């Protein structure tokens, strides 16, 4: 049984007050021109979909992916269908950038995990905010559904059309608007690729406050729209703190200019916050002002083996106390994860086999000081038995090699069969309990139950693999996983389709809606058999 | 001419959607039971108002302060007047905690700078969220205006009643609800005093992510409601990133539970953000969940003299590069500030007289490492002539002494005469230009024009003193200062009454409003002769 999310009333009040046009979602997509050639291992997410897509022609692969409405019982709302007149009008708005070639439209219609497929007939490539505003105003007036798309690197199918929505790609909105080399404030268009921005600010002595495996393809606009966490969350915190300003186009074409670049700004309500993590449901982000921290001059990575999860937690405590301000990441993975990356990717474990592995990264301004601190920490955890074996990396090659063990788990999982993915925030003490619990509950019906994640953020990536998709296995998993999580006062980070996941990206179930379509959301389905509304524990209980 | 702020339409839409009761403001007040005895110098703000109030009886001093409606042309909206029946009903809700003694009501009716005075006849001291909800529901039904109050340490008169609003004090809501000693997540009631929380978490190896001079009196709820910045902003960032959750009571008594304590939570829109910095206009914050960083084991302070503002900026650049992750504060003050603290407070300058002074604080986990980094930095800035003289402090007494030079400027200013205060966010390069510009513009009509502030945050505290209040001087200052700031794409951090200021606290012009009073705001007036609406540059341009 599919559930239709019960939308909270206030959401409609808000929409009625502020959005009077076609609702839009911020999506991510990498057009061919945005494909980077990443040499390193850390760009797995960015390169992987492209490598896979590149391994056979898109046209020969696309038919493999079932159309979303054929797989899920979703219903197209009464939007208009794009006419020849519409195409002519759109051509007038973005001349030469109205894509209708079916071949070119196949990639942006499919998510990179190849789980969902829309049937959009038109993709637009605006270059400016004004073009986006004109597009949305026109679509609003014509009651045409719109699907904004950035790098299309999301892992819950949130960045592809469901039906025939017009795709508005931010791929050509890739200009840096300003950078201040004292304050580190970067202002740029939403379609800038994260890795390109990283390179830009690193040349100027700064780093981006977020880093993702998908950095080679993902757009900063999509990062903000999904409130991406990623690998630097522990050190630099949430985008809610580092994003200083946004420019957003509302569904009716209104441009909302909250693009302040001041570090501190207390004038009035902070409306931009509503758009951070709202997945484009309230508007299309067209420009971002973001605070970049100074670039650390030294980075070190330690990869450690731990005998149990209690030791992992205690290692984290010790780490926080001894590494303090230079600690930049604390990731963990279980032995099953290591088996996966070894089996499917041929990576080798650099330490003795252990029930758990921990990756600790430091980033600081004093190479000697950092090495000394890390040395003291390692001595302490080895002497106390919290860690049984470990290895260090401080040059770029080895750092990438060690990070690959953690970052390529997603890729290895996708080689293991059908994957049921969950991304949960849990209290640290109970972070891993669900994994063992599920192993016992599922028994041989699951091929593998694995757990890994950003321990510093309280984030568990729970994955269950099986040879093929099974409705009965799904029924055993859900709503059990959600209820277990809720019982710990935890949160699932998004409502993913079964078998789809993203890391650090929320996904709101919301279909494109027109001015006349303020009714129950109808977008891609949520987890089957899970009757609770989208209004989650993090939402207010009114 | 007073201006009535033109409220943006969306605000009313939002209010209509979400707030159906008497509007409320988050205020701050320290009841007698909350008065701390701070021995150190850093608690000046906390102790100063209390010392001043303690120096003569409240009853003998209160008449000195003109009633706000007598000074400003404000108009009471048609709220009900508190009746005997109301008092009986309120007594039923908070038995024994309905204060009507005129003597006890004098302090909460006056702001600590003694610039504005309300005439509230009733103060309530709820202990629980449910009591707050009952109070607001009752007042909403009876159309009674409400004035929430925390520590009453605000510097723009935003925490005191304007007319006869019922004061709802959070003073008894001072319980820590939970603390997690691995994650550092603190959950507490809104009336906890910041210093008490600091002490609580420091005993457990953590620090509060914010620090203010007013910490001895200010309440965490008021800090969040005003989005206080303060002295740790540079290091730990905005409350928008560190506040994980809030519990808020809306004006009609509805309890909004966004009190998640997870570090990462992407489920749905982040509604709590609307309440951060909204000054209680949308609801009363009753509980806060906040992320505390680990306590640094070493703190050092350097106090330096710089020959010019260009050198101050270059010192900041050097500092960021060389001190990196251990830099925790970078404050500056001009020579006039030093003269003031010397003249009025008898403090002595610890370095050679200079046109500018800079205070650099480091906080890290390795005392030796930090001292070494600081030593290299000092050598560099002294050798290059950016700094002409400097002194260091690493023990608590000396650190407090050095900090006092910066923190007690506000106090020294208040001894200098009538003070016109402005708190501006500006691009770093132009941060100090306005001070020189104003000195030339005002000439002998001003006694002193001084500039100081949090350079790391791009924040200038601009203060002009004169023997007495002068409407013509004010006319020369405003709207000039605001227009100059807007010309730099800067922001004033709040709309303060002439002569009133707060540090890092916004102040929205909004009077308490009842269910039937959704009309133009009528609260305490904004700057005279400054006709722009509350909707500022940071607000969206629709």
PDB file of N, CA and C in Angstrom, chain A residues 11 13-14 17 180 182-183 206 227 233 235 240 255-256 262-270 273 278 281 317 320 325 365 369 372-373 425 428-429 459 491-493 506 538-541, chain B residues 13-14 17 180 182-183 206 227 233 235 240 255-256 262-270 273 278 281 317 320 325 365 369 372-373 425 428-429 459 491-493 506 538-542:
ATOM      1  N   UNK A  11       1.915  24.262   5.762  1.00  0.00           N
ATOM      2  CA  UNK A  11       2.700  24.304   4.549  1.00  0.00           C
ATOM      3  C   UNK A  11       1.887  24.955   3.435  1.00  0.00           C
ATOM      4  N   UNK A  13      -0.593  27.000   3.919  1.00  0.00           N
ATOM      5  CA  UNK A  13      -0.757  28.415   4.252  1.00  0.00           C
ATOM      6  C   UNK A  13       0.442  29.191   3.734  1.00  0.00           C
ATOM      7  N   UNK A  14       1.605  28.643   4.002  1.00  0.00           N
ATOM      8  CA  UNK A  14       2.829  29.303   3.579  1.00  0.00           C
ATOM      9  C   UNK A  14       2.862  29.413   2.058  1.00  0.00           C
ATOM     10  N   UNK A  17       0.617  31.886   0.815  1.00  0.00           N
ATOM     11  CA  UNK A  17       1.092  33.243   1.069  1.00  0.00           C
ATOM     12  C   UNK A  17       2.228  33.638   0.134  1.00  0.00           C
ATOM     13  N   UNK A 180      35.948  37.392  -1.831  1.00  0.00           N
ATOM     14  CA  UNK A 180      36.689  38.342  -1.026  1.00  0.00           C
ATOM     15  C   UNK A 180      37.821  37.616  -0.313  1.00  0.00           C
ATOM     16  N   UNK A 182      39.899  38.407   1.986  1.00  0.00           N
ATOM     17  CA  UNK A 182      40.129  38.530   3.430  1.00  0.00           C
ATOM     18  C   UNK A 182      39.040  37.772   4.189  1.00  0.00           C
ATOM     19  N   UNK A 183      37.797  38.054   3.847  1.00  0.00           N
ATOM     20  CA  UNK A 183      36.697  37.421   4.575  1.00  0.00           C
ATOM     21  C   UNK A 183      36.459  35.985   4.119  1.00  0.00           C
ATOM     22  N   UNK A 206      41.724  29.340   0.534  1.00  0.00           N
ATOM     23  CA  UNK A 206      40.543  28.966   1.316  1.00  0.00           C
ATOM     24  C   UNK A 206      40.048  27.590   0.889  1.00  0.00           C
ATOM     25  N   UNK A 227      20.534  20.840   1.571  1.00  0.00           N
ATOM     26  CA  UNK A 227      21.280  20.986   2.826  1.00  0.00           C
ATOM     27  C   UNK A 227      22.280  19.848   3.002  1.00  0.00           C
ATOM     28  N   UNK A 233      31.342  18.346   7.560  1.00  0.00           N
ATOM     29  CA  UNK A 233      30.287  18.792   8.477  1.00  0.00           C
ATOM     30  C   UNK A 233      30.814  18.895   9.908  1.00  0.00           C
ATOM     31  N   UNK A 235      33.686  19.541  10.977  1.00  0.00           N
ATOM     32  CA  UNK A 235      34.596  20.652  11.205  1.00  0.00           C
ATOM     33  C   UNK A 235      33.933  22.018  10.996  1.00  0.00           C
ATOM     34  N   UNK A 240      23.544  25.813   7.124  1.00  0.00           N
ATOM     35  CA  UNK A 240      22.704  26.839   7.749  1.00  0.00           C
ATOM     36  C   UNK A 240      23.548  27.928   8.406  1.00  0.00           C
ATOM     37  N   UNK A 255      11.735  37.186  -8.126  1.00  0.00           N
ATOM     38  CA  UNK A 255      13.109  36.991  -7.652  1.00  0.00           C
ATOM     39  C   UNK A 255      13.209  37.468  -6.206  1.00  0.00           C
ATOM     40  N   UNK A 256      13.640  36.564  -5.348  1.00  0.00           N
ATOM     41  CA  UNK A 256      13.786  36.856  -3.929  1.00  0.00           C
ATOM     42  C   UNK A 256      15.279  37.077  -3.686  1.00  0.00           C
ATOM     43  N   UNK A 262      27.354  39.432   4.074  1.00  0.00           N
ATOM     44  CA  UNK A 262      27.913  39.813   5.366  1.00  0.00           C
ATOM     45  C   UNK A 262      27.902  38.614   6.293  1.00  0.00           C
ATOM     46  N   UNK A 263      28.936  38.535   7.096  1.00  0.00           N
ATOM     47  CA  UNK A 263      29.051  37.388   7.988  1.00  0.00           C
ATOM     48  C   UNK A 263      27.935  37.390   9.033  1.00  0.00           C
ATOM     49  N   UNK A 264      27.560  38.566   9.483  1.00  0.00           N
ATOM     50  CA  UNK A 264      26.548  38.673  10.544  1.00  0.00           C
ATOM     51  C   UNK A 264      25.442  39.565  10.009  1.00  0.00           C
ATOM     52  N   UNK A 265      24.252  39.113  10.051  1.00  0.00           N
ATOM     53  CA  UNK A 265      23.156  39.901   9.513  1.00  0.00           C
ATOM     54  C   UNK A 265      21.888  39.567  10.287  1.00  0.00           C
ATOM     55  N   UNK A 266      21.475  40.491  11.102  1.00  0.00           N
ATOM     56  CA  UNK A 266      20.321  40.232  11.958  1.00  0.00           C
ATOM     57  C   UNK A 266      19.111  41.071  11.600  1.00  0.00           C
ATOM     58  N   UNK A 267      19.090  41.599  10.391  1.00  0.00           N
ATOM     59  CA  UNK A 267      17.952  42.432  10.021  1.00  0.00           C
ATOM     60  C   UNK A 267      16.784  41.551   9.597  1.00  0.00           C
ATOM     61  N   UNK A 268      15.778  41.489  10.428  1.00  0.00           N
ATOM     62  CA  UNK A 268      14.552  40.784  10.069  1.00  0.00           C
ATOM     63  C   UNK A 268      14.658  39.271  10.140  1.00  0.00           C
ATOM     64  N   UNK A 269      13.619  38.624   9.701  1.00  0.00           N
ATOM     65  CA  UNK A 269      13.591  37.168   9.695  1.00  0.00           C
ATOM     66  C   UNK A 269      14.560  36.643   8.637  1.00  0.00           C
ATOM     67  N   UNK A 270      15.176  35.509   8.919  1.00  0.00           N
ATOM     68  CA  UNK A 270      16.164  34.951   8.005  1.00  0.00           C
ATOM     69  C   UNK A 270      15.456  34.012   7.020  1.00  0.00           C
ATOM     70  N   UNK A 273      16.753  30.722   5.152  1.00  0.00           N
ATOM     71  CA  UNK A 273      16.822  29.420   5.821  1.00  0.00           C
ATOM     72  C   UNK A 273      15.737  28.470   5.326  1.00  0.00           C
ATOM     73  N   UNK A 278      15.097  22.688   1.457  1.00  0.00           N
ATOM     74  CA  UNK A 278      13.687  22.544   1.066  1.00  0.00           C
ATOM     75  C   UNK A 278      13.559  21.886  -0.306  1.00  0.00           C
ATOM     76  N   UNK A 281      11.349  23.004  -3.269  1.00  0.00           N
ATOM     77  CA  UNK A 281       9.881  23.006  -3.233  1.00  0.00           C
ATOM     78  C   UNK A 281       9.328  24.411  -3.085  1.00  0.00           C
ATOM     79  N   UNK A 317      35.527   9.805  21.588  1.00  0.00           N
ATOM     80  CA  UNK A 317      35.667  10.676  22.773  1.00  0.00           C
ATOM     81  C   UNK A 317      37.115  11.135  22.927  1.00  0.00           C
ATOM     82  N   UNK A 320      38.203  13.596  20.202  1.00  0.00           N
ATOM     83  CA  UNK A 320      37.714  14.960  20.398  1.00  0.00           C
ATOM     84  C   UNK A 320      38.546  15.683  21.452  1.00  0.00           C
ATOM     85  N   UNK A 325      40.626  21.086  17.992  1.00  0.00           N
ATOM     86  CA  UNK A 325      40.281  21.927  16.839  1.00  0.00           C
ATOM     87  C   UNK A 325      40.834  21.425  15.511  1.00  0.00           C
ATOM     88  N   UNK A 365      46.907  24.109  10.794  1.00  0.00           N
ATOM     89  CA  UNK A 365      47.816  25.085  10.184  1.00  0.00           C
ATOM     90  C   UNK A 365      49.271  24.823  10.535  1.00  0.00           C
ATOM     91  N   UNK A 369      52.923  20.380  14.504  1.00  0.00           N
ATOM     92  CA  UNK A 369      52.020  20.319  15.657  1.00  0.00           C
ATOM     93  C   UNK A 369      50.947  19.247  15.461  1.00  0.00           C
ATOM     94  N   UNK A 372      52.287  15.775  15.801  1.00  0.00           N
ATOM     95  CA  UNK A 372      52.573  15.475  17.207  1.00  0.00           C
ATOM     96  C   UNK A 372      51.284  15.132  17.963  1.00  0.00           C
ATOM     97  N   UNK A 373      50.246  15.935  17.730  1.00  0.00           N
ATOM     98  CA  UNK A 373      48.957  15.669  18.394  1.00  0.00           C
ATOM     99  C   UNK A 373      48.405  14.307  17.979  1.00  0.00           C
ATOM    100  N   UNK A 425      19.794   9.628  11.406  1.00  0.00           N
ATOM    101  CA  UNK A 425      20.479  10.337  12.484  1.00  0.00           C
ATOM    102  C   UNK A 425      20.028   9.718  13.788  1.00  0.00           C
ATOM    103  N   UNK A 428      24.351   8.900  19.533  1.00  0.00           N
ATOM    104  CA  UNK A 428      25.607   8.166  19.337  1.00  0.00           C
ATOM    105  C   UNK A 428      25.625   6.794  20.012  1.00  0.00           C
ATOM    106  N   UNK A 429      25.126   6.731  21.246  1.00  0.00           N
ATOM    107  CA  UNK A 429      25.215   5.482  22.004  1.00  0.00           C
ATOM    108  C   UNK A 429      24.500   4.327  21.311  1.00  0.00           C
ATOM    109  N   UNK A 459      25.467  10.088  12.325  1.00  0.00           N
ATOM    110  CA  UNK A 459      24.803   9.689  11.091  1.00  0.00           C
ATOM    111  C   UNK A 459      25.151   8.247  10.725  1.00  0.00           C
ATOM    112  N   UNK A 491      16.102  10.453  13.605  1.00  0.00           N
ATOM    113  CA  UNK A 491      15.436  10.930  12.403  1.00  0.00           C
ATOM    114  C   UNK A 491      15.982  10.162  11.228  1.00  0.00           C
ATOM    115  N   UNK A 492      15.115   9.829  10.306  1.00  0.00           N
ATOM    116  CA  UNK A 492      15.662   9.447   9.017  1.00  0.00           C
ATOM    117  C   UNK A 492      15.905  10.752   8.276  1.00  0.00           C
ATOM    118  N   UNK A 493      17.002  10.793   7.571  1.00  0.00           N
ATOM    119  CA  UNK A 493      17.411  12.054   6.973  1.00  0.00           C
ATOM    120  C   UNK A 493      16.599  12.406   5.747  1.00  0.00           C
ATOM    121  N   UNK A 506      18.285  15.455   1.928  1.00  0.00           N
ATOM    122  CA  UNK A 506      16.907  15.122   2.236  1.00  0.00           C
ATOM    123  C   UNK A 506      16.114  14.994   0.949  1.00  0.00           C
ATOM    124  N   UNK A 538      10.881  15.917  13.260  1.00  0.00           N
ATOM    125  CA  UNK A 538      11.574  17.203  13.262  1.00  0.00           C
ATOM    126  C   UNK A 538      10.607  18.341  12.974  1.00  0.00           C
ATOM    127  N   UNK A 539       9.472  18.000  12.462  1.00  0.00           N
ATOM    128  CA  UNK A 539       8.469  19.016  12.231  1.00  0.00           C
ATOM    129  C   UNK A 539       7.775  19.332  13.548  1.00  0.00           C
ATOM    130  N   UNK A 540       7.176  20.483  13.597  1.00  0.00           N
ATOM    131  CA  UNK A 540       6.485  20.821  14.832  1.00  0.00           C
ATOM    132  C   UNK A 540       5.296  19.896  15.077  1.00  0.00           C
ATOM    133  N   UNK A 541       5.099  19.557  16.324  1.00  0.00           N
ATOM    134  CA  UNK A 541       3.870  18.852  16.708  1.00  0.00           C
ATOM    135  C   UNK A 541       2.884  19.905  17.122  1.00  0.00           C
TER     136      UNK A 541
ATOM    137  N   UNK B  13       0.938  37.732   6.065  1.00  0.00           N
ATOM    138  CA  UNK B  13       0.468  36.442   5.564  1.00  0.00           C
ATOM    139  C   UNK B  13       0.938  35.341   6.502  1.00  0.00           C
ATOM    140  N   UNK B  14       2.212  35.415   6.839  1.00  0.00           N
ATOM    141  CA  UNK B  14       2.780  34.408   7.719  1.00  0.00           C
ATOM    142  C   UNK B  14       2.078  34.431   9.073  1.00  0.00           C
ATOM    143  N   UNK B  17      -1.196  33.002   8.969  1.00  0.00           N
ATOM    144  CA  UNK B  17      -1.171  31.552   8.839  1.00  0.00           C
ATOM    145  C   UNK B  17      -0.799  30.869  10.148  1.00  0.00           C
ATOM    146  N   UNK B 180      24.596  15.707  26.867  1.00  0.00           N
ATOM    147  CA  UNK B 180      25.232  14.478  26.401  1.00  0.00           C
ATOM    148  C   UNK B 180      26.738  14.695  26.335  1.00  0.00           C
ATOM    149  N   UNK B 182      29.207  13.028  25.175  1.00  0.00           N
ATOM    150  CA  UNK B 182      30.004  12.696  23.990  1.00  0.00           C
ATOM    151  C   UNK B 182      29.731  13.720  22.891  1.00  0.00           C
ATOM    152  N   UNK B 183      28.445  13.935  22.617  1.00  0.00           N
ATOM    153  CA  UNK B 183      28.105  14.845  21.518  1.00  0.00           C
ATOM    154  C   UNK B 183      28.204  16.307  21.932  1.00  0.00           C
ATOM    155  N   UNK B 206      33.235  20.985  28.085  1.00  0.00           N
ATOM    156  CA  UNK B 206      32.753  21.678  26.888  1.00  0.00           C
ATOM    157  C   UNK B 206      32.639  23.175  27.171  1.00  0.00           C
ATOM    158  N   UNK B 227      19.313  36.283  18.327  1.00  0.00           N
ATOM    159  CA  UNK B 227      20.446  35.774  17.533  1.00  0.00           C
ATOM    160  C   UNK B 227      21.743  36.479  17.919  1.00  0.00           C
ATOM    161  N   UNK B 233      31.790  34.239  18.109  1.00  0.00           N
ATOM    162  CA  UNK B 233      31.189  34.113  16.777  1.00  0.00           C
ATOM    163  C   UNK B 233      32.224  33.697  15.738  1.00  0.00           C
ATOM    164  N   UNK B 235      34.832  31.992  16.019  1.00  0.00           N
ATOM    165  CA  UNK B 235      35.282  30.615  16.135  1.00  0.00           C
ATOM    166  C   UNK B 235      34.164  29.601  15.898  1.00  0.00           C
ATOM    167  N   UNK B 240      22.564  30.076  14.311  1.00  0.00           N
ATOM    168  CA  UNK B 240      21.803  29.359  13.288  1.00  0.00           C
ATOM    169  C   UNK B 240      22.412  27.999  12.999  1.00  0.00           C
ATOM    170  N   UNK B 255       1.996  24.970  21.499  1.00  0.00           N
ATOM    171  CA  UNK B 255       3.404  24.639  21.718  1.00  0.00           C
ATOM    172  C   UNK B 255       3.978  24.034  20.436  1.00  0.00           C
ATOM    173  N   UNK B 256       5.031  24.646  19.950  1.00  0.00           N
ATOM    174  CA  UNK B 256       5.692  24.199  18.728  1.00  0.00           C
ATOM    175  C   UNK B 256       6.950  23.458  19.170  1.00  0.00           C
ATOM    176  N   UNK B 262      19.520  16.267  17.539  1.00  0.00           N
ATOM    177  CA  UNK B 262      20.432  15.607  16.611  1.00  0.00           C
ATOM    178  C   UNK B 262      21.266  16.650  15.887  1.00  0.00           C
ATOM    179  N   UNK B 263      22.518  16.287  15.661  1.00  0.00           N
ATOM    180  CA  UNK B 263      23.413  17.231  15.021  1.00  0.00           C
ATOM    181  C   UNK B 263      22.979  17.526  13.594  1.00  0.00           C
ATOM    182  N   UNK B 264      22.477  16.532  12.925  1.00  0.00           N
ATOM    183  CA  UNK B 264      22.088  16.699  11.531  1.00  0.00           C
ATOM    184  C   UNK B 264      20.629  16.288  11.420  1.00  0.00           C
ATOM    185  N   UNK B 265      19.807  17.135  10.889  1.00  0.00           N
ATOM    186  CA  UNK B 265      18.387  16.822  10.799  1.00  0.00           C
ATOM    187  C   UNK B 265      17.816  17.520   9.575  1.00  0.00           C
ATOM    188  N   UNK B 266      17.519  16.744   8.571  1.00  0.00           N
ATOM    189  CA  UNK B 266      17.057  17.327   7.312  1.00  0.00           C
ATOM    190  C   UNK B 266      15.608  17.009   7.005  1.00  0.00           C
ATOM    191  N   UNK B 267      14.855  16.631   8.029  1.00  0.00           N
ATOM    192  CA  UNK B 267      13.464  16.292   7.766  1.00  0.00           C
ATOM    193  C   UNK B 267      12.622  17.558   7.684  1.00  0.00           C
ATOM    194  N   UNK B 268      12.210  17.901   6.506  1.00  0.00           N
ATOM    195  CA  UNK B 268      11.279  19.016   6.320  1.00  0.00           C
ATOM    196  C   UNK B 268      11.930  20.375   6.442  1.00  0.00           C
ATOM    197  N   UNK B 269      11.115  21.383   6.420  1.00  0.00           N
ATOM    198  CA  UNK B 269      11.608  22.758   6.536  1.00  0.00           C
ATOM    199  C   UNK B 269      12.107  23.008   7.961  1.00  0.00           C
ATOM    200  N   UNK B 270      13.129  23.819   8.078  1.00  0.00           N
ATOM    201  CA  UNK B 270      13.717  24.078   9.391  1.00  0.00           C
ATOM    202  C   UNK B 270      13.025  25.288  10.027  1.00  0.00           C
ATOM    203  N   UNK B 273      14.382  28.067  12.547  1.00  0.00           N
ATOM    204  CA  UNK B 273      15.200  29.200  12.103  1.00  0.00           C
ATOM    205  C   UNK B 273      14.413  30.510  12.131  1.00  0.00           C
ATOM    206  N   UNK B 278      14.169  36.467  15.795  1.00  0.00           N
ATOM    207  CA  UNK B 278      12.887  37.127  15.517  1.00  0.00           C
ATOM    208  C   UNK B 278      12.384  37.909  16.729  1.00  0.00           C
ATOM    209  N   UNK B 281       8.829  37.899  18.250  1.00  0.00           N
ATOM    210  CA  UNK B 281       7.640  38.403  17.553  1.00  0.00           C
ATOM    211  C   UNK B 281       6.758  37.276  17.051  1.00  0.00           C
ATOM    212  N   UNK B 317      44.571  39.427   8.243  1.00  0.00           N
ATOM    213  CA  UNK B 317      44.908  38.456   7.195  1.00  0.00           C
ATOM    214  C   UNK B 317      46.023  37.512   7.658  1.00  0.00           C
ATOM    215  N   UNK B 320      44.791  35.084  10.374  1.00  0.00           N
ATOM    216  CA  UNK B 320      43.995  33.967   9.869  1.00  0.00           C
ATOM    217  C   UNK B 320      44.908  32.911   9.249  1.00  0.00           C
ATOM    218  N   UNK B 325      43.139  27.459  12.829  1.00  0.00           N
ATOM    219  CA  UNK B 325      42.034  26.902  13.608  1.00  0.00           C
ATOM    220  C   UNK B 325      42.065  27.298  15.084  1.00  0.00           C
ATOM    221  N   UNK B 365      43.960  23.087  21.789  1.00  0.00           N
ATOM    222  CA  UNK B 365      44.086  21.917  22.646  1.00  0.00           C
ATOM    223  C   UNK B 365      45.536  21.616  23.013  1.00  0.00           C
ATOM    224  N   UNK B 369      51.898  24.117  21.521  1.00  0.00           N
ATOM    225  CA  UNK B 369      51.700  24.379  20.095  1.00  0.00           C
ATOM    226  C   UNK B 369      51.121  25.771  19.875  1.00  0.00           C
ATOM    227  N   UNK B 372      53.571  28.523  20.483  1.00  0.00           N
ATOM    228  CA  UNK B 372      54.547  28.572  19.389  1.00  0.00           C
ATOM    229  C   UNK B 372      53.953  29.273  18.163  1.00  0.00           C
ATOM    230  N   UNK B 373      52.724  28.902  17.823  1.00  0.00           N
ATOM    231  CA  UNK B 373      52.064  29.538  16.674  1.00  0.00           C
ATOM    232  C   UNK B 373      51.909  31.039  16.899  1.00  0.00           C
ATOM    233  N   UNK B 425      27.118  46.042  10.180  1.00  0.00           N
ATOM    234  CA  UNK B 425      27.921  45.040   9.469  1.00  0.00           C
ATOM    235  C   UNK B 425      28.355  45.657   8.160  1.00  0.00           C
ATOM    236  N   UNK B 428      34.784  44.402   5.087  1.00  0.00           N
ATOM    237  CA  UNK B 428      35.981  44.661   5.890  1.00  0.00           C
ATOM    238  C   UNK B 428      36.788  45.870   5.404  1.00  0.00           C
ATOM    239  N   UNK B 429      36.957  45.980   4.101  1.00  0.00           N
ATOM    240  CA  UNK B 429      37.813  47.054   3.568  1.00  0.00           C
ATOM    241  C   UNK B 429      37.319  48.444   3.944  1.00  0.00           C
ATOM    242  N   UNK B 459      32.020  43.560  11.883  1.00  0.00           N
ATOM    243  CA  UNK B 459      31.054  44.268  12.711  1.00  0.00           C
ATOM    244  C   UNK B 459      31.688  45.520  13.327  1.00  0.00           C
ATOM    245  N   UNK B 491      24.765  46.374   6.485  1.00  0.00           N
ATOM    246  CA  UNK B 491      23.514  46.265   7.225  1.00  0.00           C
ATOM    247  C   UNK B 491      23.691  46.905   8.576  1.00  0.00           C
ATOM    248  N   UNK B 492      22.674  47.597   9.012  1.00  0.00           N
ATOM    249  CA  UNK B 492      22.671  47.883  10.434  1.00  0.00           C
ATOM    250  C   UNK B 492      22.088  46.652  11.105  1.00  0.00           C
ATOM    251  N   UNK B 493      22.659  46.300  12.231  1.00  0.00           N
ATOM    252  CA  UNK B 493      22.286  45.039  12.852  1.00  0.00           C
ATOM    253  C   UNK B 493      20.939  45.106  13.550  1.00  0.00           C
ATOM    254  N   UNK B 506      19.467  42.109  17.503  1.00  0.00           N
ATOM    255  CA  UNK B 506      18.588  42.875  16.640  1.00  0.00           C
ATOM    256  C   UNK B 506      17.398  43.356  17.442  1.00  0.00           C
ATOM    257  N   UNK B 538      18.462  43.222   4.028  1.00  0.00           N
ATOM    258  CA  UNK B 538      18.582  41.781   4.239  1.00  0.00           C
ATOM    259  C   UNK B 538      17.266  41.087   3.967  1.00  0.00           C
ATOM    260  N   UNK B 539      16.217  41.864   3.945  1.00  0.00           N
ATOM    261  CA  UNK B 539      14.934  41.281   3.608  1.00  0.00           C
ATOM    262  C   UNK B 539      14.856  41.117   2.102  1.00  0.00           C
ATOM    263  N   UNK B 540      13.993  40.262   1.674  1.00  0.00           N
ATOM    264  CA  UNK B 540      13.871  40.077   0.236  1.00  0.00           C
ATOM    265  C   UNK B 540      13.338  41.328  -0.442  1.00  0.00           C
ATOM    266  N   UNK B 541      13.850  41.592  -1.607  1.00  0.00           N
ATOM    267  CA  UNK B 541      13.260  42.630  -2.449  1.00  0.00           C
ATOM    268  C   UNK B 541      12.273  41.944  -3.363  1.00  0.00           C
ATOM    269  N   UNK B 542      11.053  42.099  -3.071  1.00  0.00           N
ATOM    270  CA  UNK B 542      10.046  41.385  -3.873  1.00  0.00           C
ATOM    271  C   UNK B 542       9.614  42.220  -5.071  1.00  0.00           C
TER     272      UNK B 542
END
